[in-house]
Amino acid sequence: MRHYEYRTAEATVRVTDRAPDLHPEAEEILNQVDLPPTHALSVDGAREALRDLLVSDDEPDDDLTVRDLSIPGPDGPGTTLDVRAYTPAAAGADADGRPVFVYFHGGGWVRGDLDTHDGLCRLLAQAADCVVLSVGYRRAPEHPFPAPVYDAYAATAWAAEYAEIVGGDPDRIAVGGDSAGGNLAAAVTLLARERDGPDIDHQVLIYPVTDHDFSTDSYHENAEGYLLSRASMQWYWDRYLADDLDGANPYASPLRASDLSELPSATVVTAGYDPLRDEGAAYADRLREAGVSVTHAEYPGMVHVFVSFPELSRSQDARETIASDLDAAFGR
């Protein structure tokens, strides 16, 4: 694998596969996937299509304890959130209290669930040797913005208080997610800062949505043909926002936050053939300019969702980068 890194006092930028053409592993993904575009489907149809793509019938081959729990939701007594905790087998210095990585699944805030991201969460728990707490937040359009943000924040606050229940250390908390889940993770760090909420050691943003804007170069260059299309992102946003004016809210569009200082260190993963490439890179730049330590891991030849395909070397490389950054953030 060909990559290099450059470092400044504030950031590490890792660039992988500088070739401008689509990587053979990305072509492999595109050849495997034969799904109608999301924007041509009903909400139920879109949800089922993602399950068909990502849910496996294979028995997992890992040494994890997996527990499904219900935790308090953000709307008072009687409201709950479903979460799934992945705890590595006890071993080593962290056996009685591993760091906790609170994870928010992708799917455009509309689709995706605990099952679609079960495989990825298992891989992350093993790679980072930490407890992964996957959050089944409420989805649009039934529950539009800001409901998913408040769910994500409630789950993070719960982890910071009750991590011992799942074998975690409440004093070592990170948040992360892919795509729309990366958007929620970024929003949670903003909300935690504003509310003087739980201390978050690190944020992992995997090809995150950071802005309600379809005018970037990457949106035009990758408008269609690479799994995630411009029209499908518009479809997602239309269902997530009850009002287009909400798109200017920094909890919906973190890139529009006026101040990104004093946020947790970050790992930002972007893919070259992805409409979200430029806004992810722009968010990494804004964090760095605000004095936040950032690793921006670029994969120019890859497409959206590549990290969810565990057999790909680029997916493995991304997971290793994430695990290394989590280790550093947790002081291990």
XYZ file of C-alpha atoms in Angstrom:
332
model
C 0.000 0.000 0.000
C 1.339 3.405 -0.919
C 0.829 6.248 1.505
C 2.649 9.098 3.128
C 2.024 11.432 6.030
C 2.782 15.032 6.720
C 2.568 16.555 10.151
C 2.196 19.998 11.649
C 1.935 20.957 15.294
C -1.814 20.725 15.038
C -2.458 17.869 12.658
C -1.443 14.720 10.889
C -2.660 14.295 7.328
C -2.423 10.832 5.839
C -2.811 10.507 2.097
C -3.394 7.047 0.661
C -3.380 5.987 -2.991
C -2.725 9.252 -4.808
C -3.656 7.780 -8.208
C -6.493 9.867 -9.679
C -8.395 6.904 -11.149
C -10.932 4.748 -9.386
C -9.152 2.165 -7.284
C -9.663 -1.514 -8.238
C -11.137 -2.150 -4.784
C -13.710 0.574 -5.422
C -14.541 -1.032 -8.754
C -14.996 -4.300 -6.872
C -17.555 -2.656 -4.593
C -19.415 -1.133 -7.532
C -19.457 -4.483 -9.324
C -20.882 -6.215 -6.231
C -23.634 -3.715 -5.575
C -26.709 -3.789 -7.775
C -29.197 -1.559 -5.995
C -31.619 1.063 -7.280
C -30.732 4.650 -6.354
C -32.052 5.651 -2.960
C -33.920 8.668 -4.287
C -36.029 6.341 -6.481
C -37.251 4.321 -3.483
C -39.788 4.725 -0.720
C -38.462 5.151 2.805
C -39.249 1.507 3.599
C -37.697 0.368 0.337
C -34.537 2.378 1.002
C -34.202 0.862 4.454
C -34.615 -2.650 3.139
C -32.069 -2.048 0.357
C -29.398 -1.039 2.869
C -30.144 -4.088 4.978
C -29.758 -6.267 1.877
C -26.358 -4.666 1.249
C -24.875 -4.707 4.735
C -26.593 -7.334 6.902
C -24.810 -10.684 6.770
C -26.176 -14.106 7.652
C -22.693 -15.347 8.526
C -21.979 -16.172 12.143
C -19.500 -13.656 13.560
C -16.048 -15.008 14.270
C -14.826 -12.790 17.086
C -14.216 -12.806 20.817
C -16.737 -10.179 21.875
C -19.536 -9.994 24.399
C -22.517 -8.362 22.689
C -25.451 -6.970 24.661
C -28.604 -5.200 23.556
C -29.858 -2.656 26.071
C -32.453 0.074 26.402
C -31.226 3.310 27.936
C -33.127 6.510 28.817
C -34.000 8.729 25.881
C -33.769 12.519 25.786
C -37.480 13.271 26.106
C -38.038 12.424 29.734
C -39.481 9.447 31.623
C -40.758 6.609 29.483
C -38.568 7.373 26.468
C -35.799 4.938 25.631
C -33.072 4.303 23.092
C -31.900 0.915 21.887
C -28.137 0.458 22.021
C -25.829 -2.466 21.378
C -22.587 -2.841 23.314
C -19.594 -4.751 21.916
C -17.099 -5.562 24.669
C -13.827 -7.369 23.905
C -12.971 -10.366 26.052
C -11.286 -9.385 29.303
C -7.532 -9.127 28.962
C -4.772 -6.703 29.723
C -4.716 -3.492 31.702
C -8.111 -2.313 30.479
C -9.943 -5.536 31.317
C -12.096 -3.893 33.983
C -12.743 -0.680 32.173
C -11.946 -0.231 28.515
C -12.447 3.079 26.734
C -15.877 3.520 25.180
C -16.437 4.441 21.540
C -20.031 5.651 21.077
C -20.950 4.954 17.452
C -23.722 6.389 15.271
C -24.582 4.460 12.114
C -24.864 5.969 8.668
C -27.814 5.862 6.320
C -28.757 9.468 5.661
C -30.572 9.782 9.003
C -33.337 7.760 7.293
C -32.050 4.210 7.007
C -29.436 2.123 8.750
C -29.825 0.528 12.173
C -28.015 -1.581 14.745
C -28.005 -4.572 12.400
C -26.701 -2.850 9.266
C -23.630 -1.682 11.172
C -23.191 -4.734 13.360
C -20.252 -6.025 11.314
C -18.463 -2.672 11.263
C -18.920 -2.168 15.006
C -17.490 -5.619 15.685
C -14.435 -4.811 13.590
C -13.942 -1.468 15.316
C -14.250 -3.011 18.783
C -11.553 -5.538 17.896
C -9.262 -3.086 16.098
C -9.388 -0.457 18.851
C -9.738 -2.894 21.771
C -12.475 -0.766 23.268
C -16.162 -1.024 24.052
C -18.213 0.096 21.062
C -21.666 1.367 21.985
C -23.785 1.427 18.825
C -26.790 3.746 19.084
C -30.191 3.088 17.538
C -31.225 6.722 17.303
C -34.631 7.773 15.996
C -34.705 8.209 12.240
C -36.235 10.660 9.815
C -38.737 11.308 8.367
C -40.705 10.036 11.362
C -38.331 11.907 13.661
C -36.664 14.777 11.781
C -33.887 17.079 12.953
C -33.013 17.670 15.741
C -34.367 14.411 17.268
C -31.413 12.227 16.085
C -28.930 14.778 17.460
C -30.555 14.757 20.883
C -30.649 10.950 20.867
C -26.950 10.813 20.025
C -26.128 13.271 22.779
C -28.264 11.376 25.321
C -26.448 8.125 24.517
C -23.069 9.828 24.905
C -24.073 11.330 28.239
C -25.293 7.902 29.381
C -21.977 6.306 28.449
C -20.100 8.966 30.368
C -22.059 8.052 33.498
C -22.860 4.361 33.211
C -20.091 2.855 31.074
C -19.269 0.313 33.765
C -22.489 -1.515 32.895
C -20.928 -2.598 29.603
C -17.369 -2.986 30.874
C -16.319 0.529 29.960
C -14.472 3.411 31.566
C -16.730 6.477 31.853
C -13.684 8.743 31.948
C -12.519 7.689 28.479
C -15.196 8.395 25.887
C -14.992 8.914 22.126
C -17.755 9.434 19.578
C -17.896 8.568 15.915
C -19.932 7.506 12.962
C -20.053 7.158 9.207
C -21.810 9.520 6.805
C -24.922 10.798 8.607
C -23.537 9.149 11.730
C -20.386 11.233 11.346
C -22.626 14.276 11.146
C -24.252 13.285 14.449
C -20.875 12.690 16.087
C -19.696 16.151 15.085
C -22.952 17.663 16.354
C -22.570 15.849 19.677
C -19.140 17.402 20.246
C -20.586 20.860 19.580
C -23.521 20.224 21.878
C -21.289 18.836 24.635
C -19.116 21.945 24.455
C -22.097 24.291 24.579
C -23.792 22.434 27.435
C -20.589 21.798 29.370
C -21.548 18.157 28.937
C -19.536 14.937 28.990
C -15.813 15.121 28.308
C -15.163 13.572 24.894
C -11.598 12.507 24.147
C -11.852 12.033 20.383
C -14.211 12.139 17.403
C -14.098 9.800 14.420
C -15.839 11.158 11.329
C -15.971 8.652 8.473
C -16.935 10.422 5.219
C -19.149 12.724 7.283
C -21.996 14.958 6.165
C -21.007 18.410 7.406
C -22.997 20.902 5.330
C -26.414 21.309 3.716
C -24.847 22.361 0.427
C -24.791 20.578 -2.928
C -22.523 22.988 -4.809
C -19.055 21.614 -4.000
C -16.741 20.233 -6.658
C -17.117 16.726 -5.271
C -20.902 16.940 -5.581
C -20.546 17.837 -9.250
C -17.733 15.385 -10.024
C -19.414 12.459 -8.256
C -23.049 13.309 -8.835
C -23.857 9.750 -9.849
C -22.244 6.407 -10.501
C -20.417 5.893 -7.209
C -23.070 4.428 -4.871
C -23.961 7.698 -3.146
C -25.415 10.208 -5.578
C -26.172 13.909 -5.370
C -29.884 13.219 -5.884
C -29.890 10.688 -3.052
C -28.224 13.144 -0.674
C -30.891 15.683 -1.544
C -33.495 12.988 -0.830
C -31.932 12.352 2.579
C -31.763 16.012 3.509
C -35.375 16.567 2.406
C -36.486 13.914 4.904
C -34.149 14.960 7.681
C -35.047 18.646 7.766
C -38.580 19.737 8.573
C -37.634 23.156 7.197
C -34.784 24.027 4.825
C -33.846 26.848 7.199
C -32.695 24.168 9.622
C -29.885 23.406 7.197
C -28.074 26.500 8.488
C -28.165 25.217 12.067
C -24.651 24.078 13.082
C -26.100 20.960 14.715
C -27.327 19.988 11.232
C -24.391 21.522 9.327
C -21.363 21.504 11.647
C -19.261 23.197 8.975
C -21.367 26.311 9.539
C -20.505 26.568 13.225
C -18.849 29.918 13.855
C -16.336 28.459 16.317
C -14.786 24.985 16.264
C -12.222 25.597 18.979
C -11.941 23.476 22.129
C -13.435 20.427 20.423
C -12.007 16.909 20.758
C -9.188 15.730 18.539
C -10.480 14.183 15.331
C -9.960 11.495 12.735
C -11.637 12.420 9.456
C -11.835 9.808 6.685
C -12.744 10.890 3.155
C -13.088 9.098 -0.181
C -12.235 10.647 -3.520
C -15.240 9.353 -5.459
C -17.781 10.563 -2.924
C -20.075 13.602 -3.104
C -19.202 14.264 0.557
C -15.440 14.424 -0.038
C -15.031 18.194 -0.062
C -17.201 18.975 2.960
C -15.370 16.329 4.992
C -12.010 17.805 3.993
C -13.282 21.321 4.687
C -14.381 20.299 8.165
C -10.958 18.774 8.876
C -9.373 22.052 7.733
C -11.706 24.147 9.904
C -10.957 22.008 12.956
C -7.221 22.335 12.337
C -7.486 26.096 11.908
C -9.309 26.230 15.254
C -6.395 24.507 16.970
C -7.859 20.997 17.077
C -5.503 18.080 16.422
C -6.691 16.321 13.261
C -5.758 13.241 11.277
C -7.287 13.535 7.828
C -7.083 10.140 6.122
C -7.755 10.584 2.403
C -8.565 7.690 0.063
C -8.739 9.378 -3.355
C -9.531 6.207 -5.302
C -12.330 4.975 -3.030
C -16.094 5.414 -2.852
C -18.569 6.108 -0.073
C -19.202 3.182 2.331
C -15.852 1.515 1.565
C -15.034 1.171 5.273
C -18.045 -1.139 5.662
C -16.440 -3.721 3.327
C -14.010 -5.491 5.674
C -12.262 -7.558 3.009
C -10.798 -4.485 1.304
C -7.255 -3.424 2.183
C -8.303 0.248 2.197
C -11.025 -0.565 4.718
C -8.493 -2.307 6.914
C -6.101 0.614 6.616
C -8.842 3.050 7.675
C -9.735 0.919 10.695
C -6.084 0.744 11.712
C -5.778 4.527 11.456
C -8.911 4.967 13.568
C -7.660 2.496 16.169
C -4.249 4.171 16.353
C -5.815 7.595 16.871
C -8.176 6.258 19.529
C -5.244 4.696 21.354
C -3.427 8.017 21.336
C -6.499 9.933 22.496
C -7.095 7.466 25.324
C -3.488 7.665 26.434
C -2.645 4.048 25.673
